[in-house]
mmCIF file of C-alpha atoms and ligand atoms in Angstrom:
data_model
loop_
_atom_site.group_PDB
_atom_site.id
_atom_site.type_symbol
_atom_site.label_atom_id
_atom_site.label_comp_id
_atom_site.label_asym_id
_atom_site.label_seq_id
_atom_site.Cartn_x
_atom_site.Cartn_y
_atom_site.Cartn_z
ATOM 1 C CA MET A 17 -5.285 34.407 3.547
ATOM 2 C CA SER A 18 -2.893 31.609 4.585
ATOM 3 C CA GLU A 19 0.287 30.808 2.661
ATOM 4 C CA PRO A 20 -0.447 28.457 -0.240
ATOM 5 C CA LEU A 21 0.458 24.817 0.367
ATOM 6 C CA VAL A 22 0.920 24.064 -3.325
ATOM 7 C CA VAL A 23 2.274 26.458 -5.925
ATOM 8 C CA VAL A 24 2.361 25.334 -9.548
ATOM 9 C CA GLU A 25 3.992 27.701 -12.019
ATOM 10 C CA ASN A 26 4.101 27.409 -15.786
ATOM 11 C CA LEU A 27 4.278 23.648 -15.730
ATOM 12 C CA ARG A 28 4.973 22.064 -19.085
ATOM 13 C CA LYS A 29 5.227 18.374 -19.894
ATOM 14 C CA VAL A 30 5.898 16.886 -23.299
ATOM 15 C CA TYR A 31 5.883 13.134 -23.987
ATOM 16 C CA ARG A 32 8.079 12.049 -26.846
ATOM 17 C CA SER A 33 7.804 8.649 -28.440
ATOM 18 C CA GLY A 34 9.943 8.536 -31.610
ATOM 19 C CA PRO A 35 9.143 11.487 -33.841
ATOM 20 C CA LYS A 36 5.758 12.036 -32.160
ATOM 21 C CA GLU A 37 5.287 14.655 -29.452
ATOM 22 C CA VAL A 38 2.344 14.981 -27.109
ATOM 23 C CA VAL A 39 2.161 18.197 -25.115
ATOM 24 C CA ALA A 40 0.369 16.922 -21.998
ATOM 25 C CA LEU A 41 0.632 20.133 -19.920
ATOM 26 C CA ARG A 42 0.821 23.642 -21.379
ATOM 27 C CA GLU A 43 2.114 26.260 -18.934
ATOM 28 C CA VAL A 44 -0.181 25.192 -16.118
ATOM 29 C CA SER A 45 -0.309 27.478 -13.060
ATOM 30 C CA PHE A 46 -2.421 27.449 -9.900
ATOM 31 C CA THR A 47 -2.130 27.553 -6.127
ATOM 32 C CA ALA A 48 -3.859 25.471 -3.452
ATOM 33 C CA HIS A 49 -4.375 26.663 0.097
ATOM 34 C CA PRO A 50 -4.496 24.558 3.276
ATOM 35 C CA GLY A 51 -7.814 22.762 3.770
ATOM 36 C CA GLU A 52 -9.050 23.151 0.193
ATOM 37 C CA LEU A 53 -10.672 20.300 -1.679
ATOM 38 C CA ILE A 54 -9.901 20.887 -5.342
ATOM 39 C CA ALA A 55 -11.383 18.821 -8.146
ATOM 40 C CA VAL A 56 -9.329 18.528 -11.331
ATOM 41 C CA ARG A 57 -11.837 17.783 -14.035
ATOM 42 C CA GLY A 58 -11.212 16.784 -17.619
ATOM 43 C CA ARG A 59 -11.876 14.082 -20.159
ATOM 44 C CA SER A 60 -9.719 11.029 -20.489
ATOM 45 C CA GLY A 61 -6.388 12.086 -22.006
ATOM 46 C CA SER A 62 -6.725 15.742 -20.970
ATOM 47 C CA GLY A 63 -3.657 15.666 -18.678
ATOM 48 C CA LYS A 64 -5.041 15.030 -15.156
ATOM 49 C CA THR A 65 -2.709 12.167 -14.267
ATOM 50 C CA THR A 66 0.261 13.971 -15.770
ATOM 51 C CA LEU A 67 -0.468 17.028 -13.631
ATOM 52 C CA LEU A 68 -0.883 15.039 -10.399
ATOM 53 C CA ASN A 69 2.285 13.053 -11.107
ATOM 54 C CA GLN A 70 4.372 16.215 -11.505
ATOM 55 C CA ILE A 71 2.936 17.638 -8.267
ATOM 56 C CA GLY A 72 3.564 14.419 -6.337
ATOM 57 C CA GLY A 73 7.135 14.190 -7.574
ATOM 58 C CA LEU A 74 6.423 10.937 -9.441
ATOM 59 C CA ASP A 75 7.623 12.491 -12.704
ATOM 60 C CA THR A 76 9.658 15.507 -13.802
ATOM 61 C CA PRO A 77 8.245 18.335 -15.937
ATOM 62 C CA ASP A 78 10.014 19.801 -18.965
ATOM 63 C CA ALA A 79 9.594 23.324 -17.652
ATOM 64 C CA GLY A 80 8.031 25.159 -14.758
ATOM 65 C CA ARG A 81 8.015 24.611 -11.042
ATOM 66 C CA VAL A 82 6.076 22.874 -8.272
ATOM 67 C CA ALA A 83 6.515 23.937 -4.657
ATOM 68 C CA ILE A 84 4.882 22.202 -1.687
ATOM 69 C CA ASP A 85 4.989 24.052 1.616
ATOM 70 C CA GLY A 86 7.688 26.278 0.168
ATOM 71 C CA HIS A 87 9.908 23.401 -0.984
ATOM 72 C CA ASP A 88 10.718 23.118 -4.662
ATOM 73 C CA VAL A 89 9.669 19.578 -5.633
ATOM 74 C CA THR A 90 11.051 19.903 -9.146
ATOM 75 C CA ALA A 91 14.551 20.463 -7.731
ATOM 76 C CA MET A 92 14.545 17.563 -5.237
ATOM 77 C CA ASN A 93 16.848 14.575 -5.490
ATOM 78 C CA GLU A 94 15.481 11.023 -5.094
ATOM 79 C CA ASP A 95 16.072 10.921 -1.305
ATOM 80 C CA ARG A 96 14.218 14.156 -0.693
ATOM 81 C CA LEU A 97 11.392 13.026 -2.959
ATOM 82 C CA LEU A 98 11.078 9.791 -0.979
ATOM 83 C CA ALA A 99 10.907 11.783 2.255
ATOM 84 C CA LEU A 100 8.303 14.118 0.739
ATOM 85 C CA ARG A 101 6.119 11.220 -0.384
ATOM 86 C CA ARG A 102 6.476 9.483 2.977
ATOM 87 C CA ASP A 103 5.924 12.486 5.270
ATOM 88 C CA THR A 104 3.914 15.115 3.421
ATOM 89 C CA LEU A 105 1.859 13.402 0.714
ATOM 90 C CA GLY A 106 -0.876 10.792 0.651
ATOM 91 C CA PHE A 107 -1.802 9.043 -2.595
ATOM 92 C CA VAL A 108 -5.008 7.332 -3.678
ATOM 93 C CA PHE A 109 -5.313 5.669 -7.068
ATOM 94 C CA GLN A 110 -8.161 4.360 -9.190
ATOM 95 C CA SER A 111 -6.980 0.761 -8.764
ATOM 96 C CA PHE A 112 -6.629 0.991 -4.946
ATOM 97 C CA GLY A 113 -3.023 -0.298 -4.916
ATOM 98 C CA LEU A 114 -3.420 -2.494 -1.846
ATOM 99 C CA ILE A 115 -1.034 -5.346 -1.056
ATOM 100 C CA PRO A 116 -3.110 -8.529 -1.619
ATOM 101 C CA VAL A 117 -1.464 -10.738 1.038
ATOM 102 C CA LEU A 118 -1.911 -8.156 3.807
ATOM 103 C CA SER A 119 -5.070 -7.539 5.839
ATOM 104 C CA ALA A 120 -6.840 -4.171 5.780
ATOM 105 C CA ALA A 121 -5.109 -3.207 9.052
ATOM 106 C CA GLU A 122 -1.694 -4.289 7.780
ATOM 107 C CA ASN A 123 -2.165 -2.325 4.560
ATOM 108 C CA VAL A 124 -2.997 0.805 6.538
ATOM 109 C CA GLY A 125 0.069 0.245 8.717
ATOM 110 C CA VAL A 126 2.554 0.005 5.838
ATOM 111 C CA PRO A 127 3.440 3.733 5.581
ATOM 112 C CA MET A 128 3.967 3.903 9.350
ATOM 113 C CA ARG A 129 6.491 1.050 9.170
ATOM 114 C CA LEU A 130 8.633 3.367 7.055
ATOM 115 C CA THR A 131 8.859 5.789 9.972
ATOM 116 C CA ARG A 132 10.140 5.216 13.506
ATOM 117 C CA MET A 133 6.677 5.092 15.032
ATOM 118 C CA PRO A 134 6.473 2.723 18.042
ATOM 119 C CA VAL A 135 4.389 -0.429 17.463
ATOM 120 C CA ASP A 136 1.736 0.429 20.087
ATOM 121 C CA GLU A 137 1.189 3.858 18.641
ATOM 122 C CA ARG A 138 1.035 2.403 15.145
ATOM 123 C CA ASP A 139 -1.602 -0.179 16.114
ATOM 124 C CA GLN A 140 -3.651 2.506 17.792
ATOM 125 C CA ARG A 141 -3.494 4.788 14.786
ATOM 126 C CA VAL A 142 -4.408 1.933 12.423
ATOM 127 C CA ARG A 143 -7.532 1.286 14.507
ATOM 128 C CA MET A 144 -8.392 4.976 14.561
ATOM 129 C CA LEU A 145 -7.973 5.280 10.782
ATOM 130 C CA LEU A 146 -10.044 2.181 10.062
ATOM 131 C CA SER A 147 -12.858 3.519 12.217
ATOM 132 C CA LEU A 148 -12.567 6.893 10.502
ATOM 133 C CA VAL A 149 -13.410 5.181 7.194
ATOM 134 C CA GLY A 150 -16.033 2.909 8.802
ATOM 135 C CA LEU A 151 -14.092 -0.346 8.538
ATOM 136 C CA GLU A 152 -13.280 -1.210 12.144
ATOM 137 C CA GLN A 153 -15.199 -4.482 11.708
ATOM 138 C CA HIS A 154 -13.103 -5.453 8.686
ATOM 139 C CA ALA A 155 -9.571 -4.968 9.999
ATOM 140 C CA ASN A 156 -8.491 -8.569 9.438
ATOM 141 C CA GLN A 157 -9.931 -9.075 5.975
ATOM 142 C CA ARG A 158 -7.697 -9.136 2.930
ATOM 143 C CA PRO A 159 -8.464 -6.964 -0.096
ATOM 144 C CA TYR A 160 -10.086 -9.832 -2.050
ATOM 145 C CA GLU A 161 -12.528 -10.272 0.846
ATOM 146 C CA LEU A 162 -13.648 -6.637 0.557
ATOM 147 C CA SER A 163 -15.885 -4.821 -1.929
ATOM 148 C CA GLY A 164 -14.452 -2.191 -4.263
ATOM 149 C CA GLY A 165 -15.778 0.626 -2.104
ATOM 150 C CA GLN A 166 -14.315 -0.972 1.016
ATOM 151 C CA ARG A 167 -10.947 -1.397 -0.714
ATOM 152 C CA GLN A 168 -10.893 2.277 -1.583
ATOM 153 C CA ARG A 169 -11.730 3.084 2.047
ATOM 154 C CA VAL A 170 -8.692 1.063 3.116
ATOM 155 C CA ALA A 171 -6.576 2.943 0.569
ATOM 156 C CA LEU A 172 -7.901 6.251 1.927
ATOM 157 C CA ALA A 173 -7.084 5.236 5.502
ATOM 158 C CA ARG A 174 -3.587 4.232 4.362
ATOM 159 C CA SER A 175 -3.083 7.524 2.529
ATOM 160 C CA LEU A 176 -3.723 9.377 5.796
ATOM 161 C CA ALA A 177 -1.421 7.162 7.876
ATOM 162 C CA ASN A 178 1.452 9.604 8.212
ATOM 163 C CA ARG A 179 -0.745 12.685 8.585
ATOM 164 C CA PRO A 180 -0.095 14.100 5.115
ATOM 165 C CA ARG A 181 -0.544 17.778 4.362
ATOM 166 C CA LEU A 182 -1.600 17.020 0.793
ATOM 167 C CA LEU A 183 -3.809 14.204 -0.473
ATOM 168 C CA ILE A 184 -3.456 13.406 -4.175
ATOM 169 C CA ALA A 185 -6.251 11.231 -5.541
ATOM 170 C CA ASP A 186 -6.276 10.167 -9.185
ATOM 171 C CA GLU A 187 -9.803 9.134 -10.208
ATOM 172 C CA PRO A 188 -10.466 7.488 -6.844
ATOM 173 C CA THR A 189 -13.978 6.508 -7.929
ATOM 174 C CA GLY A 190 -13.087 5.405 -11.460
ATOM 175 C CA GLN A 191 -13.560 1.698 -10.740
ATOM 176 C CA LEU A 192 -16.647 2.065 -8.557
ATOM 177 C CA ASP A 193 -20.339 2.172 -9.385
ATOM 178 C CA SER A 194 -21.820 5.657 -9.151
ATOM 179 C CA GLN A 195 -23.446 5.215 -5.738
ATOM 180 C CA THR A 196 -20.292 3.797 -4.151
ATOM 181 C CA GLY A 197 -18.265 6.486 -5.902
ATOM 182 C CA ARG A 198 -20.453 9.125 -4.379
ATOM 183 C CA GLN A 199 -19.931 7.673 -0.896
ATOM 184 C CA ILE A 200 -16.165 7.685 -1.385
ATOM 185 C CA MET A 201 -16.229 11.311 -2.523
ATOM 186 C CA GLN A 202 -18.358 12.244 0.497
ATOM 187 C CA LEU A 203 -15.853 10.450 2.694
ATOM 188 C CA ILE A 204 -12.989 12.406 1.105
ATOM 189 C CA ARG A 205 -14.962 15.596 1.690
ATOM 190 C CA ALA A 206 -15.414 14.683 5.386
ATOM 191 C CA LEU A 207 -11.773 13.639 5.826
ATOM 192 C CA VAL A 208 -10.483 16.871 4.326
ATOM 193 C CA ARG A 209 -12.504 18.706 6.965
ATOM 194 C CA SER A 210 -11.676 16.494 9.945
ATOM 195 C CA GLU A 211 -7.985 15.921 9.164
ATOM 196 C CA GLY A 212 -7.360 19.418 7.829
ATOM 197 C CA VAL A 213 -5.574 18.169 4.716
ATOM 198 C CA THR A 214 -5.579 19.756 1.299
ATOM 199 C CA ALA A 215 -6.818 17.475 -1.473
ATOM 200 C CA LEU A 216 -6.355 17.416 -5.230
ATOM 201 C CA VAL A 217 -8.800 14.978 -6.768
ATOM 202 C CA ALA A 218 -8.806 14.143 -10.465
ATOM 203 C CA THR A 219 -12.153 12.993 -11.753
ATOM 204 C CA HIS A 220 -14.314 13.204 -14.815
ATOM 205 C CA ASP A 221 -17.464 12.402 -12.922
ATOM 206 C CA PRO A 222 -19.691 15.516 -13.066
ATOM 207 C CA GLY A 223 -21.741 14.349 -10.063
ATOM 208 C CA LEU A 224 -18.710 14.613 -7.787
ATOM 209 C CA ILE A 225 -17.754 18.157 -8.638
ATOM 210 C CA THR A 226 -20.382 19.718 -6.364
ATOM 211 C CA LEU A 227 -18.501 18.596 -3.248
ATOM 212 C CA ALA A 228 -15.327 20.487 -4.168
ATOM 213 C CA ASP A 229 -14.356 23.944 -2.934
ATOM 214 C CA ARG A 230 -12.796 24.720 -6.292
ATOM 215 C CA VAL A 231 -12.821 23.136 -9.718
ATOM 216 C CA LEU A 232 -9.901 23.222 -12.108
ATOM 217 C CA GLU A 233 -10.814 22.223 -15.627
ATOM 218 C CA ILE A 234 -8.149 20.787 -17.889
ATOM 219 C CA HIS A 235 -8.540 20.464 -21.633
ATOM 220 C CA ASP A 236 -5.686 19.314 -23.874
ATOM 221 C CA GLY A 237 -3.167 20.283 -21.205
ATOM 222 C CA VAL A 238 -4.584 23.779 -20.663
ATOM 223 C CA LEU A 239 -5.898 24.486 -17.173
ATOM 224 C CA ARG A 240 -8.553 26.982 -16.231
ATOM 225 C CA GLU A 241 -10.540 27.543 -13.074
ATOM 226 C CA THR A 242 -14.298 27.168 -13.113
ATOM 227 C CA THR A 243 -16.753 27.869 -10.328
ATOM 228 C CA PRO A 244 -18.457 24.868 -8.749
ATOM 229 C CA VAL A 245 -22.230 24.857 -9.299
HETATM 230 P P1 LIG B 26 -5.776 11.852 -18.102
HETATM 231 O O1 LIG B 26 -5.227 11.417 -16.796
HETATM 232 O O2 LIG B 26 -6.543 13.133 -18.043
HETATM 233 O O3 LIG B 26 -6.567 10.777 -18.768
HETATM 234 P P2 LIG B 26 -3.000 11.771 -18.985
HETATM 235 O O4 LIG B 26 -2.293 12.746 -18.136
HETATM 236 O O5 LIG B 26 -2.860 10.336 -18.619
HETATM 237 O O6 LIG B 26 -4.547 12.168 -19.086
HETATM 238 O O7 LIG B 26 -2.521 11.946 -20.492
HETATM 239 C C1 LIG B 26 -2.403 13.207 -21.131
HETATM 240 C C2 LIG B 26 -1.865 12.998 -22.531
HETATM 241 O O8 LIG B 26 -0.523 12.531 -22.460
HETATM 242 C C3 LIG B 26 -2.614 11.967 -23.359
HETATM 243 O O9 LIG B 26 -2.623 12.393 -24.707
HETATM 244 C C4 LIG B 26 -1.793 10.710 -23.178
HETATM 245 O O10 LIG B 26 -1.957 9.858 -24.282
HETATM 246 C C5 LIG B 26 -0.398 11.266 -23.101
HETATM 247 N N1 LIG B 26 0.500 10.423 -22.272
HETATM 248 C C6 LIG B 26 0.342 10.157 -20.956
HETATM 249 N N2 LIG B 26 1.356 9.391 -20.491
HETATM 250 C C7 LIG B 26 2.187 9.174 -21.554
HETATM 251 C C8 LIG B 26 3.425 8.468 -21.723
HETATM 252 N N3 LIG B 26 4.018 7.845 -20.705
HETATM 253 N N4 LIG B 26 3.989 8.473 -22.952
HETATM 254 C C9 LIG B 26 3.405 9.116 -23.988
HETATM 255 N N5 LIG B 26 2.244 9.807 -23.894
HETATM 256 C C10 LIG B 26 1.639 9.844 -22.700
HETATM 257 MG MG1 LIG B 27 -5.588 9.698 -15.705
#
């Protein structure tokens, strides 16, 4: 089998507010291999966001280690984390996170502006990505002129802009009706295949689990693997 892309070892995260402590992750370990679509399932408050944030270098664990492509994320300084997020990771959030004053095409182009990609190449890739998510006819519309499902398609196209190795999606269908949510999950499934990325997708929607290669179940910060049905 190929080398794992993501290695998580004994990850522990404790939130402290005053005298209160919440143990959000309890010695969580797993590995993800290239091309896998992994669902992280658990109720609200079970620790899904906390786990994804530690993996994406958006937060620092209290103990344990995350490595992506052999690089220790937990030991990176801010500059290296920025480079990791720009070059290796793609993020999709429940609330889309688009820039309201920019068109769909401009939103997709934002991550490429942070690299030295020539303008022509950037424009071409923006068009390719928008057609990949079925929005070539909507390139010039702003987020408020798009439906929720279309906004999440733009966010997905943007997340793939810099050809990430790892896509991290935190409840990408949480603000969508179930039919639109299903379409977005099917699109993620197709993109993981066509773009060859690895994806970690947090969700508590049982209907979406069937599309995953593997399911990790988290309960009160304890992770265990279950078999998709
Ligand atoms: P999920 O994404 O599965 O809903 P979270 O990872 O957001 O769960 O939260 C896990 C636990 O950690 C919950 O009990 C939540 O209340 C707590 N928590 C999350 N973020 C913070 C924070 N910044 N400060 C204190 N507690 C937090
Ligand atoms: Mg969450």
